[in-house]
XYZ file of C-alpha atoms in Angstrom:
549
model
C 46.616 2.242 128.548
C 48.244 -0.316 126.606
C 50.516 0.892 123.527
C 51.356 -0.860 120.566
C 54.475 -0.175 118.482
C 54.619 -1.486 114.914
C 58.023 -1.446 113.042
C 59.052 -2.625 109.639
C 62.216 -2.560 107.539
C 63.160 -4.503 104.308
C 66.517 -6.166 104.380
C 67.072 -5.594 100.980
C 67.330 -1.735 101.300
C 70.573 -0.409 102.624
C 68.887 3.082 103.763
C 66.559 4.071 106.432
C 66.228 3.649 110.005
C 66.902 0.477 111.802
C 64.117 -1.400 113.555
C 65.897 -0.754 116.918
C 65.813 3.066 116.112
C 62.152 2.884 115.124
C 61.301 1.478 118.140
C 63.106 3.566 120.629
C 61.704 6.638 119.163
C 58.150 5.190 119.449
C 58.800 4.337 123.078
C 59.918 8.016 123.763
C 56.815 9.213 122.128
C 54.688 6.984 124.344
C 56.598 8.005 127.399
C 55.772 11.691 126.757
C 52.412 11.661 125.515
C 50.633 8.756 127.406
C 52.740 8.573 130.483
C 53.545 4.982 129.809
C 56.048 2.668 130.892
C 57.652 -0.584 129.364
C 55.204 -2.784 130.985
C 52.360 -1.036 129.026
C 53.923 -1.633 125.580
C 53.516 -4.270 123.206
C 56.266 -4.335 120.274
C 55.419 -6.014 116.777
C 58.645 -6.260 114.446
C 58.662 -7.372 110.742
C 62.084 -7.256 109.352
C 62.827 -8.208 105.800
C 59.177 -7.617 104.895
C 58.282 -5.121 101.820
C 55.518 -2.383 102.566
C 53.657 -3.110 99.148
C 51.279 -5.501 100.959
C 50.189 -6.277 104.424
C 51.064 -10.047 104.562
C 53.261 -9.797 107.214
C 53.481 -12.131 110.223
C 53.815 -9.570 112.959
C 51.409 -6.939 111.403
C 48.615 -9.767 110.984
C 49.132 -10.746 114.496
C 48.897 -7.162 115.519
C 45.654 -6.633 113.892
C 44.362 -10.093 115.235
C 45.121 -8.333 118.879
C 43.555 -5.090 117.884
C 40.349 -6.839 117.046
C 40.786 -8.617 120.487
C 41.031 -5.216 122.481
C 44.724 -5.794 123.443
C 46.038 -2.365 123.293
C 44.396 1.177 123.137
C 46.992 3.092 120.769
C 49.311 2.135 117.921
C 52.282 3.863 117.206
C 55.028 3.913 114.364
C 57.804 6.060 112.992
C 56.266 6.630 109.468
C 53.235 6.171 107.796
C 54.535 3.751 105.215
C 55.659 1.401 107.860
C 52.225 0.224 107.942
C 51.803 0.033 104.211
C 52.829 2.041 100.965
C 49.569 1.035 99.217
C 46.930 3.786 99.935
C 44.115 1.464 99.840
C 45.861 -0.854 102.628
C 46.586 2.001 104.688
C 43.322 3.484 104.612
C 41.810 0.060 105.187
C 43.879 -0.482 108.347
C 43.213 3.118 109.781
C 39.552 2.376 109.170
C 39.773 -1.073 110.982
C 41.522 0.490 114.018
C 38.964 3.221 114.028
C 36.195 0.836 114.413
C 37.978 -1.004 117.398
C 38.298 2.535 118.981
C 42.126 2.549 118.683
C 44.106 5.542 118.090
C 46.894 5.933 115.645
C 50.073 7.874 115.847
C 52.783 8.216 113.073
C 55.611 10.226 114.692
C 57.372 11.651 111.479
C 54.164 13.019 110.058
C 52.617 14.091 113.231
C 49.542 11.750 112.395
C 47.674 11.271 115.692
C 43.955 10.013 115.289
C 43.241 11.064 118.717
C 43.557 14.714 117.807
C 41.337 16.521 115.443
C 44.259 17.304 112.857
C 45.030 13.547 113.251
C 41.525 12.488 112.373
C 41.581 15.121 109.401
C 44.676 13.464 108.121
C 42.879 10.264 108.431
C 39.955 11.494 106.148
C 42.385 12.794 103.677
C 43.880 9.661 103.487
C 40.401 7.795 102.918
C 39.867 10.390 99.978
C 43.007 9.168 98.091
C 41.776 5.629 98.762
C 38.436 6.292 97.313
C 40.094 8.192 94.395
C 42.150 5.072 93.784
C 38.818 2.794 94.127
C 36.994 4.994 91.618
C 40.054 4.743 89.234
C 40.003 0.941 89.428
C 36.137 0.934 88.680
C 36.544 3.495 85.827
C 39.338 1.185 84.387
C 37.001 -1.973 84.727
C 34.173 -0.101 82.906
C 36.556 0.919 80.124
C 37.693 -2.739 79.746
C 34.120 -3.732 79.770
C 33.404 -1.035 76.849
C 36.462 -2.462 75.029
C 34.911 -5.897 75.147
C 31.251 -4.494 74.593
C 32.387 -3.224 71.253
C 32.836 -6.555 69.677
C 29.266 -7.724 70.851
C 30.379 -11.001 72.342
C 28.551 -12.697 74.949
C 30.387 -12.529 78.192
C 28.851 -15.814 79.860
C 26.103 -16.691 82.150
C 22.897 -18.353 81.244
C 21.532 -17.221 77.820
C 18.350 -15.267 77.357
C 15.035 -17.254 76.373
C 15.237 -18.135 72.755
C 19.221 -18.092 72.589
C 21.903 -20.535 72.706
C 25.712 -19.597 73.329
C 28.257 -20.845 70.867
C 32.231 -20.405 70.857
C 33.337 -19.234 67.278
C 36.967 -18.572 66.378
C 38.473 -15.858 64.145
C 41.759 -13.970 62.997
C 42.615 -10.605 64.696
C 44.479 -7.967 63.003
C 47.718 -9.525 63.461
C 46.451 -12.957 61.998
C 46.409 -14.643 65.418
C 43.579 -17.267 65.969
C 41.342 -16.015 68.691
C 37.923 -16.928 70.069
C 34.790 -15.369 71.524
C 31.295 -16.674 72.553
C 28.370 -15.386 70.542
C 24.423 -15.889 71.094
C 22.656 -17.938 68.304
C 18.774 -17.344 67.971
C 16.736 -20.778 68.494
C 14.313 -20.383 65.726
C 11.128 -21.971 67.598
C 11.740 -20.101 70.740
C 11.967 -16.856 68.652
C 8.524 -17.565 67.746
C 7.342 -17.529 71.388
C 9.115 -14.241 72.214
C 7.312 -12.824 69.102
C 4.282 -14.154 70.630
C 4.990 -12.635 73.766
C 5.439 -8.901 72.498
C 2.312 -9.155 70.476
C 0.249 -10.590 73.417
C 1.365 -7.604 75.585
C 0.286 -4.885 73.035
C -2.961 -6.679 72.752
C -3.688 -7.066 76.693
C -1.722 -4.088 78.055
C -0.024 -5.334 80.980
C 2.315 -8.072 82.238
C -0.304 -9.341 84.600
C -2.469 -9.987 81.762
C 0.169 -11.713 79.815
C 1.039 -13.829 82.710
C -2.621 -14.868 83.289
C -3.240 -15.870 79.753
C 0.132 -18.121 79.631
C -1.195 -19.656 82.900
C -4.581 -20.105 81.751
C -3.296 -22.082 78.581
C -0.646 -23.595 80.353
C 2.575 -22.424 78.926
C 5.467 -23.425 81.011
C 9.242 -22.911 81.015
C 11.731 -25.480 80.487
C 11.514 -26.337 84.227
C 7.828 -27.102 83.788
C 7.021 -23.827 85.767
C 4.441 -21.158 85.099
C 6.048 -18.134 83.820
C 6.598 -15.445 86.557
C 6.062 -11.749 85.926
C 9.663 -11.301 86.260
C 10.671 -13.457 83.571
C 7.831 -11.899 81.302
C 9.236 -8.594 82.181
C 12.796 -9.373 81.473
C 11.723 -10.706 78.162
C 9.877 -7.651 77.149
C 12.643 -5.248 78.705
C 15.621 -7.167 76.752
C 17.163 -5.267 73.804
C 18.796 -8.479 72.771
C 15.512 -9.347 70.664
C 15.287 -5.777 69.016
C 16.385 -4.899 65.538
C 18.280 -1.618 66.782
C 18.108 1.685 64.829
C 18.989 5.302 66.220
C 15.705 5.596 68.033
C 16.532 2.284 70.243
C 19.905 3.708 70.917
C 18.474 7.053 72.082
C 15.945 5.317 74.369
C 18.940 3.388 76.073
C 20.768 6.418 76.651
C 17.781 8.794 77.760
C 17.581 6.057 80.768
C 21.547 6.806 81.460
C 22.835 3.799 79.641
C 26.150 3.885 77.846
C 25.921 2.523 74.380
C 29.208 1.309 72.640
C 29.812 0.766 68.793
C 26.882 3.014 67.741
C 28.758 3.641 64.541
C 27.877 -0.317 63.496
C 24.120 0.116 64.088
C 21.851 -1.189 61.300
C 18.359 -2.229 61.108
C 19.080 -6.035 61.559
C 21.603 -6.477 64.804
C 20.141 -6.701 68.338
C 21.804 -5.126 71.526
C 23.495 -6.750 74.308
C 23.532 -5.276 77.958
C 26.612 -5.812 79.915
C 27.588 -4.889 83.620
C 23.779 -5.270 84.699
C 24.881 -6.464 88.103
C 27.711 -6.463 90.608
C 29.592 -9.331 91.669
C 27.106 -10.086 94.244
C 24.173 -10.276 91.728
C 22.778 -6.990 92.894
C 21.298 -4.848 89.945
C 23.568 -1.842 88.958
C 22.368 1.575 88.144
C 21.276 2.261 84.678
C 24.453 4.584 84.570
C 26.531 1.760 84.943
C 25.368 -0.541 82.149
C 26.870 -0.550 78.942
C 24.839 -1.316 75.843
C 26.543 -2.581 72.377
C 25.559 -3.801 69.014
C 25.186 -7.562 68.929
C 26.558 -10.237 66.563
C 23.125 -11.642 66.024
C 19.942 -10.510 64.381
C 17.037 -9.233 66.254
C 13.594 -10.344 65.689
C 11.383 -7.529 67.224
C 11.113 -4.418 65.069
C 12.324 -1.393 66.679
C 8.950 0.454 66.582
C 7.348 -2.567 68.121
C 9.913 -2.886 70.924
C 10.043 1.091 71.669
C 6.123 1.029 71.816
C 6.059 -1.846 74.284
C 8.923 -0.156 76.486
C 6.862 3.252 76.728
C 3.643 1.123 77.645
C 5.934 -0.571 80.372
C 7.206 2.685 81.599
C 3.790 3.909 81.980
C 2.481 1.008 83.836
C 5.241 0.933 86.097
C 4.420 4.522 87.216
C 0.786 3.589 88.184
C 1.385 0.068 89.633
C 1.591 0.507 93.437
C 4.470 -1.333 95.274
C 3.288 -4.619 96.912
C 3.637 -5.090 100.726
C 3.323 -1.546 101.490
C -0.053 -1.330 102.997
C -0.273 0.049 106.393
C -3.559 -1.169 106.926
C -2.859 -4.886 106.126
C -0.336 -5.590 108.751
C 0.937 -9.190 106.942
C 1.221 -7.976 103.475
C 4.232 -9.224 102.021
C 4.748 -12.211 104.647
C 1.698 -13.935 104.275
C 1.436 -16.893 101.802
C -0.817 -19.616 100.511
C -0.587 -23.097 102.224
C -2.000 -24.900 99.156
C 0.303 -23.389 96.283
C 2.785 -21.433 98.389
C 2.279 -18.338 96.483
C 2.209 -14.842 97.956
C -1.026 -13.701 99.046
C -2.122 -9.980 98.179
C -4.437 -7.580 99.863
C -8.035 -6.819 98.411
C -10.616 -4.315 99.901
C -14.272 -4.752 100.215
C -16.964 -2.149 100.030
C -16.506 0.943 102.077
C -18.322 1.273 105.403
C -20.202 4.332 106.503
C -17.035 5.659 108.521
C -15.121 5.350 105.254
C -12.904 2.480 106.205
C -13.087 -0.774 104.164
C -12.694 -4.457 105.303
C -9.682 -6.048 103.801
C -8.928 -9.582 102.984
C -5.807 -11.700 101.743
C -6.314 -13.745 98.520
C -4.015 -16.018 96.803
C -2.113 -14.460 93.625
C -1.979 -17.667 91.717
C -5.675 -18.190 92.209
C -6.520 -14.597 91.202
C -4.316 -14.984 88.007
C -5.582 -18.391 87.106
C -9.184 -17.521 87.885
C -9.436 -20.157 90.424
C -8.108 -22.866 87.888
C -4.581 -23.655 89.466
C -5.419 -22.790 93.224
C -8.813 -22.487 94.949
C -7.807 -21.721 98.555
C -10.487 -19.533 100.223
C -9.555 -15.934 100.922
C -9.118 -14.693 104.582
C -10.406 -11.799 106.382
C -7.599 -9.568 107.244
C -8.410 -8.431 110.551
C -9.005 -12.074 111.839
C -6.135 -13.635 110.711
C -3.863 -10.473 111.939
C -5.618 -10.997 115.353
C -4.642 -14.786 115.216
C -0.987 -13.822 114.448
C -0.818 -11.220 117.387
C -2.275 -13.504 119.880
C 0.354 -15.890 119.056
C 3.147 -13.183 119.676
C 1.380 -12.360 122.813
C 1.200 -16.088 124.109
C 4.955 -16.168 123.479
C 5.528 -12.988 125.495
C 3.737 -14.454 128.226
C 6.413 -17.084 128.702
C 9.439 -14.822 129.022
C 11.442 -17.365 130.554
C 10.911 -19.962 127.829
C 12.119 -17.603 125.474
C 15.424 -16.819 127.201
C 15.695 -20.488 127.942
C 15.633 -21.009 124.030
C 18.011 -18.270 123.532
C 20.565 -20.176 126.173
C 19.828 -23.361 124.265
C 20.797 -21.547 120.920
C 23.926 -20.196 122.182
C 25.014 -23.736 123.511
C 24.210 -25.478 120.337
C 26.316 -22.780 118.419
C 29.168 -22.885 120.937
C 32.338 -22.784 118.917
C 35.100 -23.302 121.522
C 36.534 -25.992 119.410
C 36.332 -23.879 116.273
C 37.956 -20.957 118.209
C 41.014 -23.280 119.304
C 41.380 -24.425 115.688
C 41.368 -20.806 114.369
C 44.008 -19.871 116.625
C 46.127 -22.978 115.968
C 45.649 -22.388 112.314
C 46.727 -18.657 112.611
C 49.727 -19.579 114.711
C 50.924 -22.105 111.925
C 50.121 -19.307 109.282
C 52.421 -17.069 111.517
C 55.164 -19.586 111.865
C 55.191 -20.363 107.918
C 55.379 -16.664 107.119
C 58.379 -16.367 109.356
C 59.965 -19.425 107.889
C 59.461 -17.827 104.351
C 60.938 -14.619 105.721
C 64.252 -16.541 106.840
C 64.382 -18.402 103.494
C 64.008 -15.112 101.615
C 67.027 -13.915 103.810
C 69.108 -16.865 102.816
C 68.191 -15.986 99.071
C 69.695 -12.562 99.430
C 73.052 -14.039 100.681
C 73.537 -16.918 97.723
C 72.438 -16.527 94.468
C 73.539 -20.234 94.079
C 71.488 -21.340 96.907
C 68.479 -19.698 95.317
C 67.607 -22.648 92.994
C 67.460 -24.924 95.819
C 65.452 -22.538 98.339
C 62.978 -20.899 96.089
C 60.858 -24.208 95.667
C 60.902 -24.555 99.470
C 59.464 -20.802 99.482
C 56.901 -21.725 97.089
C 55.651 -25.004 98.773
C 55.548 -22.976 102.084
C 53.487 -20.077 100.247
C 51.255 -22.881 98.876
C 50.745 -24.027 102.707
C 49.835 -20.468 103.773
C 47.197 -20.222 100.890
C 45.583 -23.172 102.107
C 45.550 -22.032 105.723
C 44.062 -18.667 104.638
C 41.274 -20.694 102.996
C 40.567 -22.759 106.117
C 40.910 -19.666 108.143
C 38.354 -17.668 106.206
C 35.966 -20.577 106.198
C 36.295 -20.769 109.961
C 35.729 -16.885 110.496
C 32.779 -16.787 108.089
C 31.167 -19.840 110.044
C 31.575 -18.029 113.297
C 30.344 -14.656 111.814
C 27.075 -16.414 110.915
C 26.644 -17.899 113.941
C 27.184 -14.726 115.680
C 24.486 -13.154 113.682
C 22.065 -16.069 114.152
C 22.517 -15.631 117.798
C 22.007 -11.781 117.393
C 18.872 -12.214 115.236
C 17.607 -14.708 118.002
C 18.334 -12.039 120.747
C 16.624 -9.308 118.519
C 13.420 -11.395 118.033
C 12.870 -12.061 121.673
C 13.189 -8.427 122.636
C 10.710 -7.341 119.855
C 8.310 -9.989 121.159
C 8.684 -8.646 124.536
C 8.517 -4.907 123.554
C 5.479 -5.690 121.251
C 3.389 -7.386 124.056
C 4.009 -4.353 126.384
C 3.219 -1.739 123.769
C 0.665 -3.190 121.475
C -2.219 -1.233 122.984
C -0.635 2.207 121.815
C 0.845 1.225 118.746
C -0.562 2.537 115.395
C -1.026 0.206 112.412
C 2.533 1.046 111.001
C 4.277 0.295 114.105
C 2.562 -2.984 114.849
C 3.359 -3.929 110.819
C 7.242 -2.950 111.754
C 7.113 -5.123 114.862
C 5.288 -8.190 113.391
C 7.432 -8.132 110.300
C 10.490 -8.090 112.623
C 9.209 -11.066 114.545
C 7.461 -13.266 111.998
C 9.057 -14.481 108.798
C 6.017 -16.037 106.946
C 2.279 -16.699 107.814
C 0.565 -19.706 105.741
C -3.299 -19.586 105.299
C -4.886 -23.100 104.779
C -8.750 -22.126 103.749
C -9.501 -25.688 103.735
C -8.621 -26.680 107.146
C -8.922 -23.053 108.440
C -5.542 -23.194 109.985
C -2.785 -20.601 110.162
C 1.035 -21.661 110.039
C 3.271 -18.813 111.846
C 6.793 -19.195 111.248
C 8.422 -17.222 113.705
C 12.273 -16.314 112.882
C 14.592 -18.726 114.311
C 11.623 -21.211 115.357
C 9.784 -23.880 113.499
C 6.531 -23.002 111.942
C 3.527 -23.435 114.603
C 0.075 -23.916 113.437
C -2.993 -22.171 115.054
C -6.645 -22.813 114.551
C -8.294 -19.864 112.775
C -11.225 -18.243 114.643
C -13.428 -15.862 112.490
C -14.675 -12.911 114.559
C -15.812 -10.709 111.346
C -18.476 -11.156 109.031
C -17.813 -10.818 105.322
C -17.143 -12.684 102.103
C -14.201 -14.693 102.221
C -14.507 -16.870 98.902
């Protein structure tokens, strides 16, 4: 069993145990509890570094070795030798746990190879979680503070608005600036038209259909999608807010700031709708605030629209969830690239009904924008299944493709470069450490040494950026290879089990193997895009009877 010992001591503190004493005590523990010898022990020492962060050369080297499974247990004298920062400490413990490496702290009797030690680790995690939640709460408080000003915090303005930076004097008569939204008069007429048309037609689908049939297009010359129409109808940036609007937002769990400034003219802006990865947050994380601009949709009309939208959302089934239609969610129209939806024919005597796939754009535009033929669901699914079975017969070819993929993605040169960059980084950190030591000895020399430290620190930052890029590249390649491997396994397993699978299981396998299916009704061709492979075209053969117009 390989044992790692980590020791740290700041040179700027006179107290505490020396590096040598820490190491000796850790060695004694290893000899007694793990039956180790000197040959089994790897020592990592950082002297002159604070525990405030983990940016220390030997610590970073140790974590790299942990990732590469060079030791099984990490021993340190005290918990704060790893880090004084709770979040950093907890992250380190979690990382070691992921590598199946036990952690021992002698002074606190913290040993993750024992039940009590693991319990202590979970307690540390609780503190880390508390810190994260405190930070999140602080961010939300800051967001609420900004929201009370009604300013626009950036991004693409909603349809009908343009952003403008304005200046103002604060309470201390200092000039400040903020960005506000200004309505564009002509575009606001279109917004009012959308609300009226929705109340007339009763659904987003019908509004979108109307816009398409009458050739309404976005600034990018595209047809309005259901998502864009929905965003317009849901956005309180257009409403003349009142108490009822605020109550509606609060009923959804949305926090509303500046309620004391509500009048019947000003609109409402929503903040914190998405996280930093553009993923939509829950309503209870949203923040609404009274805006600087006037709304154009009356509160009564806006609320009537919201109630209708809420009612419709409960009635509309989610797309791609049919268990009968194996290709729902992945089949597309080859002519216009729109999704193809499932439609059902008349019920048979046995209670079942034939299903077809039809182009979404064709349906909405009533064949005006696309006229691709419908396709019998059973027939096209049969074509796709046969293609998968055909691939499975040539198992050797698939394995050869996998090996070829691995060779193409060979990153030996990148690995060498990564090691070289990390070594340079560790060397620079040691040089910075030595320069810091010199600064502590002479205040006069500091004005000459500090610029050197800053220069080397910049070099470290540049290296860290390059290291991060290479590591991200390697991760993507590994995931790509793993996905290829998974697809091949699923192809082989599907072929072996296909006769015993129910529709739900077949759909699962097909949708982990096939990325997209394209239907060309004119040429009667089926394009099948298997994950990691190019699209292959198969001739379609109809085995069923029934309308496919």
